[in-house]
Amino acid sequence: MSTKAGVAGFDLDSAWGLHAQVSIRPERFGALLYHFGTRRLSFLKNPTLLSVVRALDSEPTARQACVAAGVPDTELAGYRSALATLATSHMICERDVA
């Protein structure tokens, strides 16, 4: 994984998406992300974060996915940190922009 995955270096202005081996399973508390390659689970207990993750594949950048999900600028740092954690665990990955 690139150095962009670290919290300090996570680039909100890059294109990110759900890893091809990850599935989202909706739950009452939010959702589970399951990586079939690493067999790891991530719990998303924040519905807005779930919306951000779902928007990553359709938005040109992670920042725009946050905007589309309604994340206010004052909370962007927290979402950046959460996305960096998901990138470090390979739940999301950088994607090429066509």
Tab-separated table of N, CA, C and O in Angstrom:
chain	number	residue	atom	x	y	z
A	1	MET	N	0.858	-1.175	0.000
A	1	MET	CA	0.000	0.000	0.000
A	1	MET	C	0.895	1.225	0.000
A	1	MET	O	1.949	1.253	0.602
A	2	SER	N	0.463	2.246	-0.630
A	2	SER	CA	1.270	3.449	-0.719
A	2	SER	C	1.319	4.177	0.613
A	2	SER	O	0.547	3.917	1.519
A	3	THR	N	2.218	5.143	0.708
A	3	THR	CA	2.318	5.937	1.927
A	3	THR	C	1.103	6.837	2.115
A	3	THR	O	0.917	7.392	3.175
A	4	LYS	N	0.277	6.965	1.092
A	4	LYS	CA	-0.928	7.788	1.216
A	4	LYS	C	-1.930	7.187	2.192
A	4	LYS	O	-2.871	7.832	2.591
A	5	ALA	N	-1.728	5.933	2.580
A	5	ALA	CA	-2.678	5.272	3.474
A	5	ALA	C	-2.534	5.729	4.922
A	5	ALA	O	-3.466	5.601	5.692
A	6	GLY	N	-1.381	6.245	5.328
A	6	GLY	CA	-1.212	6.724	6.693
A	6	GLY	C	-2.104	7.921	6.943
A	6	GLY	O	-2.435	8.669	6.040
A	7	VAL	N	-2.528	8.090	8.196
A	7	VAL	CA	-3.455	9.170	8.535
A	7	VAL	C	-2.911	10.516	8.079
A	7	VAL	O	-3.601	11.283	7.419
A	8	ALA	N	-1.660	10.808	8.403
A	8	ALA	CA	-1.089	12.107	8.045
A	8	ALA	C	-0.968	12.269	6.545
A	8	ALA	O	-1.087	13.368	6.028
A	9	GLY	N	-0.761	11.160	5.827
A	9	GLY	CA	-0.559	11.249	4.392
A	9	GLY	C	-1.744	10.840	3.553
A	9	GLY	O	-1.635	10.787	2.343
A	10	PHE	N	-2.877	10.518	4.180
A	10	PHE	CA	-4.035	10.093	3.402
A	10	PHE	C	-4.500	11.257	2.539
A	10	PHE	O	-4.802	12.335	3.042
A	11	ASP	N	-4.555	11.022	1.245
A	11	ASP	CA	-4.869	12.084	0.294
A	11	ASP	C	-6.361	12.078	-0.047
A	11	ASP	O	-6.823	11.227	-0.807
A	12	LEU	N	-7.077	13.020	0.515
A	12	LEU	CA	-8.508	13.147	0.235
A	12	LEU	C	-8.774	13.531	-1.213
A	12	LEU	O	-9.889	13.347	-1.712
A	13	ASP	N	-7.759	14.064	-1.887
A	13	ASP	CA	-7.956	14.514	-3.259
A	13	ASP	C	-7.554	13.470	-4.293
A	13	ASP	O	-7.486	13.763	-5.480
A	14	SER	N	-7.321	12.234	-3.834
A	14	SER	CA	-7.085	11.112	-4.739
A	14	SER	C	-8.370	10.311	-4.882
A	14	SER	O	-9.282	10.413	-4.064
A	15	ALA	N	-8.406	9.494	-5.934
A	15	ALA	CA	-9.555	8.618	-6.161
A	15	ALA	C	-9.365	7.348	-5.348
A	15	ALA	O	-8.318	6.703	-5.418
A	16	TRP	N	-10.372	6.994	-4.566
A	16	TRP	CA	-10.360	5.800	-3.730
A	16	TRP	C	-11.605	4.991	-4.028
A	16	TRP	O	-12.597	5.520	-4.536
A	17	GLY	N	-11.560	3.723	-3.701
A	17	GLY	CA	-12.730	2.879	-3.890
A	17	GLY	C	-12.665	1.672	-2.986
A	17	GLY	O	-11.625	1.368	-2.396
A	18	LEU	N	-13.764	0.994	-2.874
A	18	LEU	CA	-13.831	-0.235	-2.108
A	18	LEU	C	-12.936	-1.263	-2.797
A	18	LEU	O	-12.970	-1.411	-4.022
A	19	HIS	N	-12.114	-1.950	-2.041
A	19	HIS	CA	-11.241	-2.982	-2.595
A	19	HIS	C	-12.110	-4.035	-3.276
A	19	HIS	O	-13.206	-4.350	-2.805
A	20	ALA	N	-11.640	-4.597	-4.374
A	20	ALA	CA	-12.414	-5.570	-5.149
A	20	ALA	C	-12.775	-6.815	-4.338
A	20	ALA	O	-13.772	-7.482	-4.640
A	21	GLN	N	-12.005	-7.136	-3.298
A	21	GLN	CA	-12.271	-8.321	-2.494
A	21	GLN	C	-13.056	-8.013	-1.219
A	21	GLN	O	-13.126	-8.853	-0.326
A	22	VAL	N	-13.635	-6.832	-1.156
A	22	VAL	CA	-14.372	-6.421	0.046
A	22	VAL	C	-15.863	-6.342	-0.266
A	22	VAL	O	-16.263	-5.827	-1.312
A	23	SER	N	-16.653	-6.857	0.648
A	23	SER	CA	-18.098	-6.722	0.524
A	23	SER	C	-18.635	-5.970	1.738
A	23	SER	O	-18.060	-6.018	2.821
A	24	ILE	N	-19.733	-5.282	1.503
A	24	ILE	CA	-20.410	-4.531	2.569
A	24	ILE	C	-21.661	-5.313	2.958
A	24	ILE	O	-22.473	-5.667	2.105
A	25	ARG	N	-21.787	-5.572	4.241
A	25	ARG	CA	-22.982	-6.256	4.750
A	25	ARG	C	-23.699	-5.314	5.708
A	25	ARG	O	-23.194	-5.021	6.799
A	26	PRO	N	-24.862	-4.814	5.315
A	26	PRO	CA	-25.623	-3.928	6.202
A	26	PRO	C	-26.019	-4.639	7.494
A	26	PRO	O	-26.350	-5.824	7.486
A	27	GLU	N	-25.954	-3.912	8.578
A	27	GLU	CA	-26.332	-4.422	9.896
A	27	GLU	C	-27.162	-3.348	10.600
A	27	GLU	O	-27.162	-2.201	10.180
A	28	ARG	N	-27.813	-3.716	11.700
A	28	ARG	CA	-28.613	-2.738	12.453
A	28	ARG	C	-27.759	-1.590	12.970
A	28	ARG	O	-28.209	-0.455	13.035
A	29	PHE	N	-26.524	-1.868	13.332
A	29	PHE	CA	-25.638	-0.843	13.881
A	29	PHE	C	-24.934	-0.033	12.803
A	29	PHE	O	-24.269	0.941	13.090
A	30	GLY	N	-25.018	-0.442	11.546
A	30	GLY	CA	-24.319	0.220	10.444
A	30	GLY	C	-23.991	-0.790	9.373
A	30	GLY	O	-24.844	-1.170	8.591
A	31	ALA	N	-22.733	-1.284	9.390
A	31	ALA	CA	-22.339	-2.276	8.384
A	31	ALA	C	-21.048	-2.973	8.791
A	31	ALA	O	-20.270	-2.450	9.590
A	32	LEU	N	-20.862	-4.141	8.210
A	32	LEU	CA	-19.613	-4.877	8.312
A	32	LEU	C	-18.935	-4.819	6.948
A	32	LEU	O	-19.602	-4.973	5.919
A	33	LEU	N	-17.650	-4.600	6.945
A	33	LEU	CA	-16.866	-4.763	5.731
A	33	LEU	C	-16.065	-6.040	5.916
A	33	LEU	O	-15.399	-6.221	6.940
A	34	TYR	N	-16.134	-6.930	4.942
A	34	TYR	CA	-15.382	-8.178	5.020
A	34	TYR	C	-14.454	-8.272	3.822
A	34	TYR	O	-14.895	-8.138	2.674
A	35	HIS	N	-13.169	-8.484	4.098
A	35	HIS	CA	-12.170	-8.634	3.042
A	35	HIS	C	-11.936	-10.128	2.835
A	35	HIS	O	-11.430	-10.811	3.728
A	36	PHE	N	-12.317	-10.635	1.679
A	36	PHE	CA	-12.194	-12.063	1.397
A	36	PHE	C	-10.743	-12.510	1.256
A	36	PHE	O	-10.437	-13.674	1.483
A	37	GLY	N	-9.847	-11.611	0.899
A	37	GLY	CA	-8.437	-11.954	0.762
A	37	GLY	C	-7.722	-12.063	2.098
A	37	GLY	O	-6.994	-13.019	2.355
A	38	THR	N	-7.932	-11.082	2.958
A	38	THR	CA	-7.243	-11.069	4.257
A	38	THR	C	-8.079	-11.685	5.368
A	38	THR	O	-7.569	-11.919	6.454
A	39	ARG	N	-9.376	-11.891	5.093
A	39	ARG	CA	-10.341	-12.429	6.057
A	39	ARG	C	-10.514	-11.517	7.271
A	39	ARG	O	-10.813	-11.958	8.362
A	40	ARG	N	-10.343	-10.218	7.044
A	40	ARG	CA	-10.507	-9.245	8.133
A	40	ARG	C	-11.883	-8.598	8.051
A	40	ARG	O	-12.443	-8.439	6.977
A	41	LEU	N	-12.361	-8.196	9.208
A	41	LEU	CA	-13.622	-7.470	9.325
A	41	LEU	C	-13.365	-6.051	9.793
A	41	LEU	O	-12.472	-5.814	10.604
A	42	SER	N	-14.151	-5.136	9.302
A	42	SER	CA	-14.178	-3.776	9.836
A	42	SER	C	-15.640	-3.454	10.118
A	42	SER	O	-16.524	-3.799	9.339
A	43	PHE	N	-15.864	-2.808	11.238
A	43	PHE	CA	-17.210	-2.423	11.637
A	43	PHE	C	-17.396	-0.940	11.361
A	43	PHE	O	-16.578	-0.128	11.789
A	44	LEU	N	-18.450	-0.596	10.651
A	44	LEU	CA	-18.789	0.809	10.417
A	44	LEU	C	-20.045	1.098	11.233
A	44	LEU	O	-21.128	0.631	10.894
A	45	LYS	N	-19.870	1.846	12.301
A	45	LYS	CA	-21.001	2.155	13.189
A	45	LYS	C	-21.562	3.542	12.934
A	45	LYS	O	-22.508	3.953	13.581
A	46	ASN	N	-20.970	4.251	12.001
A	46	ASN	CA	-21.397	5.602	11.673
A	46	ASN	C	-22.063	5.566	10.295
A	46	ASN	O	-21.402	5.264	9.297
A	47	PRO	N	-23.363	5.866	10.215
A	47	PRO	CA	-24.047	5.802	8.921
A	47	PRO	C	-23.477	6.763	7.878
A	47	PRO	O	-23.497	6.469	6.688
A	48	THR	N	-22.947	7.886	8.328
A	48	THR	CA	-22.356	8.826	7.371
A	48	THR	C	-21.074	8.251	6.788
A	48	THR	O	-20.827	8.367	5.580
A	49	LEU	N	-20.262	7.593	7.622
A	49	LEU	CA	-19.052	6.946	7.109
A	49	LEU	C	-19.423	5.858	6.104
A	49	LEU	O	-18.768	5.719	5.069
A	50	LEU	N	-20.472	5.113	6.379
A	50	LEU	CA	-20.942	4.110	5.429
A	50	LEU	C	-21.318	4.768	4.101
A	50	LEU	O	-20.968	4.270	3.027
A	51	SER	N	-21.983	5.902	4.162
A	51	SER	CA	-22.345	6.640	2.941
A	51	SER	C	-21.101	7.096	2.190
A	51	SER	O	-21.059	7.048	0.956
A	52	VAL	N	-20.095	7.541	2.927
A	52	VAL	CA	-18.830	7.961	2.297
A	52	VAL	C	-18.197	6.770	1.578
A	52	VAL	O	-17.808	6.872	0.407
A	53	VAL	N	-18.098	5.650	2.265
A	53	VAL	CA	-17.472	4.453	1.668
A	53	VAL	C	-18.229	4.027	0.415
A	53	VAL	O	-17.619	3.708	-0.611
A	54	ARG	N	-19.536	4.054	0.482
A	54	ARG	CA	-20.339	3.681	-0.699
A	54	ARG	C	-20.166	4.673	-1.845
A	54	ARG	O	-20.282	4.305	-3.011
A	55	ALA	N	-19.902	5.934	-1.536
A	55	ALA	CA	-19.750	6.963	-2.571
A	55	ALA	C	-18.357	6.980	-3.192
A	55	ALA	O	-18.162	7.591	-4.251
A	56	LEU	N	-17.385	6.330	-2.565
A	56	LEU	CA	-16.009	6.394	-3.068
A	56	LEU	C	-15.876	5.961	-4.520
A	56	LEU	O	-15.149	6.588	-5.297
A	57	ASP	N	-16.550	4.897	-4.910
A	57	ASP	CA	-16.418	4.391	-6.275
A	57	ASP	C	-17.044	5.301	-7.327
A	57	ASP	O	-16.633	5.277	-8.483
A	58	SER	N	-18.024	6.098	-6.932
A	58	SER	CA	-18.718	6.935	-7.914
A	58	SER	C	-18.252	8.388	-7.926
A	58	SER	O	-18.573	9.124	-8.858
A	59	GLU	N	-17.509	8.799	-6.923
A	59	GLU	CA	-17.026	10.176	-6.855
A	59	GLU	C	-15.555	10.228	-7.286
A	59	GLU	O	-14.811	9.274	-7.062
A	60	PRO	N	-15.134	11.341	-7.894
A	60	PRO	CA	-13.758	11.424	-8.392
A	60	PRO	C	-12.681	11.444	-7.304
A	60	PRO	O	-11.551	11.045	-7.558
A	61	THR	N	-13.028	11.883	-6.096
A	61	THR	CA	-12.050	11.924	-5.005
A	61	THR	C	-12.737	11.551	-3.695
A	61	THR	O	-13.967	11.604	-3.582
A	62	ALA	N	-11.919	11.202	-2.705
A	62	ALA	CA	-12.461	10.906	-1.377
A	62	ALA	C	-13.108	12.153	-0.776
A	62	ALA	O	-14.135	12.063	-0.100
A	63	ARG	N	-12.528	13.311	-1.031
A	63	ARG	CA	-13.110	14.557	-0.521
A	63	ARG	C	-14.522	14.750	-1.083
A	63	ARG	O	-15.455	15.109	-0.363
A	64	GLN	N	-14.689	14.495	-2.373
A	64	GLN	CA	-16.010	14.668	-2.982
A	64	GLN	C	-16.990	13.598	-2.503
A	64	GLN	O	-18.182	13.857	-2.414
A	65	ALA	N	-16.489	12.415	-2.158
A	65	ALA	CA	-17.357	11.391	-1.555
A	65	ALA	C	-17.856	11.872	-0.197
A	65	ALA	O	-19.016	11.660	0.156
A	66	CYS	N	-16.970	12.531	0.550
A	66	CYS	CA	-17.368	13.090	1.852
A	66	CYS	C	-18.429	14.174	1.674
A	66	CYS	O	-19.429	14.198	2.400
A	67	VAL	N	-18.223	15.039	0.705
A	67	VAL	CA	-19.192	16.103	0.433
A	67	VAL	C	-20.533	15.494	0.025
A	67	VAL	O	-21.587	15.901	0.524
A	68	ALA	N	-20.491	14.489	-0.851
A	68	ALA	CA	-21.726	13.842	-1.314
A	68	ALA	C	-22.482	13.180	-0.160
A	68	ALA	O	-23.704	13.115	-0.180
A	69	ALA	N	-21.744	12.722	0.843
A	69	ALA	CA	-22.369	12.068	2.003
A	69	ALA	C	-22.806	13.074	3.066
A	69	ALA	O	-23.373	12.688	4.082
A	70	GLY	N	-22.518	14.356	2.843
A	70	GLY	CA	-22.961	15.387	3.774
A	70	GLY	C	-22.021	15.656	4.931
A	70	GLY	O	-22.435	16.197	5.958
A	71	VAL	N	-20.748	15.292	4.784
A	71	VAL	CA	-19.770	15.547	5.849
A	71	VAL	C	-19.432	17.041	5.869
A	71	VAL	O	-18.959	17.579	4.878
A	72	PRO	N	-19.658	17.722	7.003
A	72	PRO	CA	-19.305	19.139	7.089
A	72	PRO	C	-17.780	19.319	7.150
A	72	PRO	O	-17.058	18.428	7.625
A	73	ASP	N	-17.302	20.449	6.673
A	73	ASP	CA	-15.862	20.739	6.678
A	73	ASP	C	-15.262	20.586	8.070
A	73	ASP	O	-14.123	20.146	8.207
A	74	THR	N	-16.023	20.934	9.098
A	74	THR	CA	-15.512	20.865	10.471
A	74	THR	C	-15.263	19.430	10.935
A	74	THR	O	-14.532	19.216	11.894
A	75	GLU	N	-15.845	18.441	10.257
A	75	GLU	CA	-15.682	17.035	10.635
A	75	GLU	C	-14.817	16.263	9.653
A	75	GLU	O	-14.617	15.050	9.809
A	76	LEU	N	-14.289	16.939	8.645
A	76	LEU	CA	-13.528	16.275	7.592
A	76	LEU	C	-12.293	15.556	8.124
A	76	LEU	O	-11.965	14.454	7.669
A	77	ALA	N	-11.618	16.128	9.105
A	77	ALA	CA	-10.403	15.501	9.654
A	77	ALA	C	-10.712	14.134	10.259
A	77	ALA	O	-9.940	13.181	10.091
A	78	GLY	N	-11.825	14.001	10.942
A	78	GLY	CA	-12.212	12.726	11.523
A	78	GLY	C	-12.509	11.673	10.470
A	78	GLY	O	-12.143	10.504	10.612
A	79	TYR	N	-13.162	12.086	9.404
A	79	TYR	CA	-13.463	11.158	8.316
A	79	TYR	C	-12.196	10.793	7.553
A	79	TYR	O	-12.038	9.653	7.112
A	80	ARG	N	-11.292	11.730	7.425
A	80	ARG	CA	-9.997	11.443	6.794
A	80	ARG	C	-9.265	10.367	7.595
A	80	ARG	O	-8.702	9.434	7.038
A	81	SER	N	-9.293	10.481	8.903
A	81	SER	CA	-8.661	9.497	9.774
A	81	SER	C	-9.321	8.125	9.624
A	81	SER	O	-8.634	7.093	9.541
A	82	ALA	N	-10.633	8.089	9.591
A	82	ALA	CA	-11.355	6.827	9.432
A	82	ALA	C	-11.046	6.181	8.085
A	82	ALA	O	-10.826	4.965	7.992
A	83	LEU	N	-10.999	6.992	7.031
A	83	LEU	CA	-10.669	6.461	5.706
A	83	LEU	C	-9.226	5.969	5.652
A	83	LEU	O	-8.934	4.950	5.017
A	84	ALA	N	-8.334	6.658	6.331
A	84	ALA	CA	-6.935	6.218	6.385
A	84	ALA	C	-6.834	4.855	7.062
A	84	ALA	O	-6.072	3.982	6.615
A	85	THR	N	-7.610	4.643	8.106
A	85	THR	CA	-7.626	3.346	8.790
A	85	THR	C	-8.151	2.259	7.849
A	85	THR	O	-7.591	1.159	7.783
A	86	LEU	N	-9.200	2.569	7.104
A	86	LEU	CA	-9.737	1.600	6.150
A	86	LEU	C	-8.738	1.308	5.034
A	86	LEU	O	-8.635	0.174	4.558
A	87	ALA	N	-7.971	2.304	4.631
A	87	ALA	CA	-6.943	2.097	3.607
A	87	ALA	C	-5.806	1.240	4.147
A	87	ALA	O	-5.313	0.338	3.468
A	88	THR	N	-5.398	1.487	5.378
A	88	THR	CA	-4.322	0.712	5.997
A	88	THR	C	-4.708	-0.760	6.120
A	88	THR	O	-3.872	-1.641	5.961
A	89	SER	N	-5.986	-1.025	6.377
A	89	SER	CA	-6.449	-2.413	6.492
A	89	SER	C	-6.890	-2.992	5.141
A	89	SER	O	-7.455	-4.082	5.095
A	90	HIS	N	-6.646	-2.257	4.060
A	90	HIS	CA	-6.922	-2.700	2.683
A	90	HIS	C	-8.406	-2.890	2.384
A	90	HIS	O	-8.764	-3.642	1.488
A	91	MET	N	-9.262	-2.212	3.140
A	91	MET	CA	-10.691	-2.257	2.856
A	91	MET	C	-11.017	-1.328	1.676
A	91	MET	O	-11.915	-1.614	0.896
A	92	ILE	N	-10.287	-0.221	1.597
A	92	ILE	CA	-10.398	0.670	0.444
A	92	ILE	C	-9.004	0.785	-0.164
A	92	ILE	O	-7.994	0.526	0.499
A	93	CYS	N	-8.951	1.151	-1.428
A	93	CYS	CA	-7.666	1.296	-2.106
A	93	CYS	C	-7.761	2.421	-3.130
A	93	CYS	O	-8.855	2.799	-3.554
A	94	GLU	N	-6.604	2.940	-3.489
A	94	GLU	CA	-6.582	3.962	-4.533
A	94	GLU	C	-7.006	3.315	-5.837
A	94	GLU	O	-6.765	2.140	-6.091
A	95	ARG	N	-7.680	4.093	-6.659
A	95	ARG	CA	-8.118	3.584	-7.961
A	95	ARG	C	-7.662	4.530	-9.043
A	95	ARG	O	-7.433	5.722	-8.795
A	96	ASP	N	-7.516	3.996	-10.221
A	96	ASP	CA	-7.151	4.808	-11.365
A	96	ASP	C	-8.376	5.572	-11.832
A	96	ASP	O	-9.499	5.070	-11.770
A	97	VAL	N	-8.150	6.780	-12.276
A	97	VAL	CA	-9.245	7.588	-12.793
A	97	VAL	C	-9.176	7.515	-14.318
A	97	VAL	O	-8.145	7.772	-14.904
A	98	ALA	N	-10.267	7.104	-14.901
A	98	ALA	CA	-10.297	6.922	-16.362
A	98	ALA	C	-10.415	8.234	-17.084
A	98	ALA	O	-10.868	9.211	-16.633
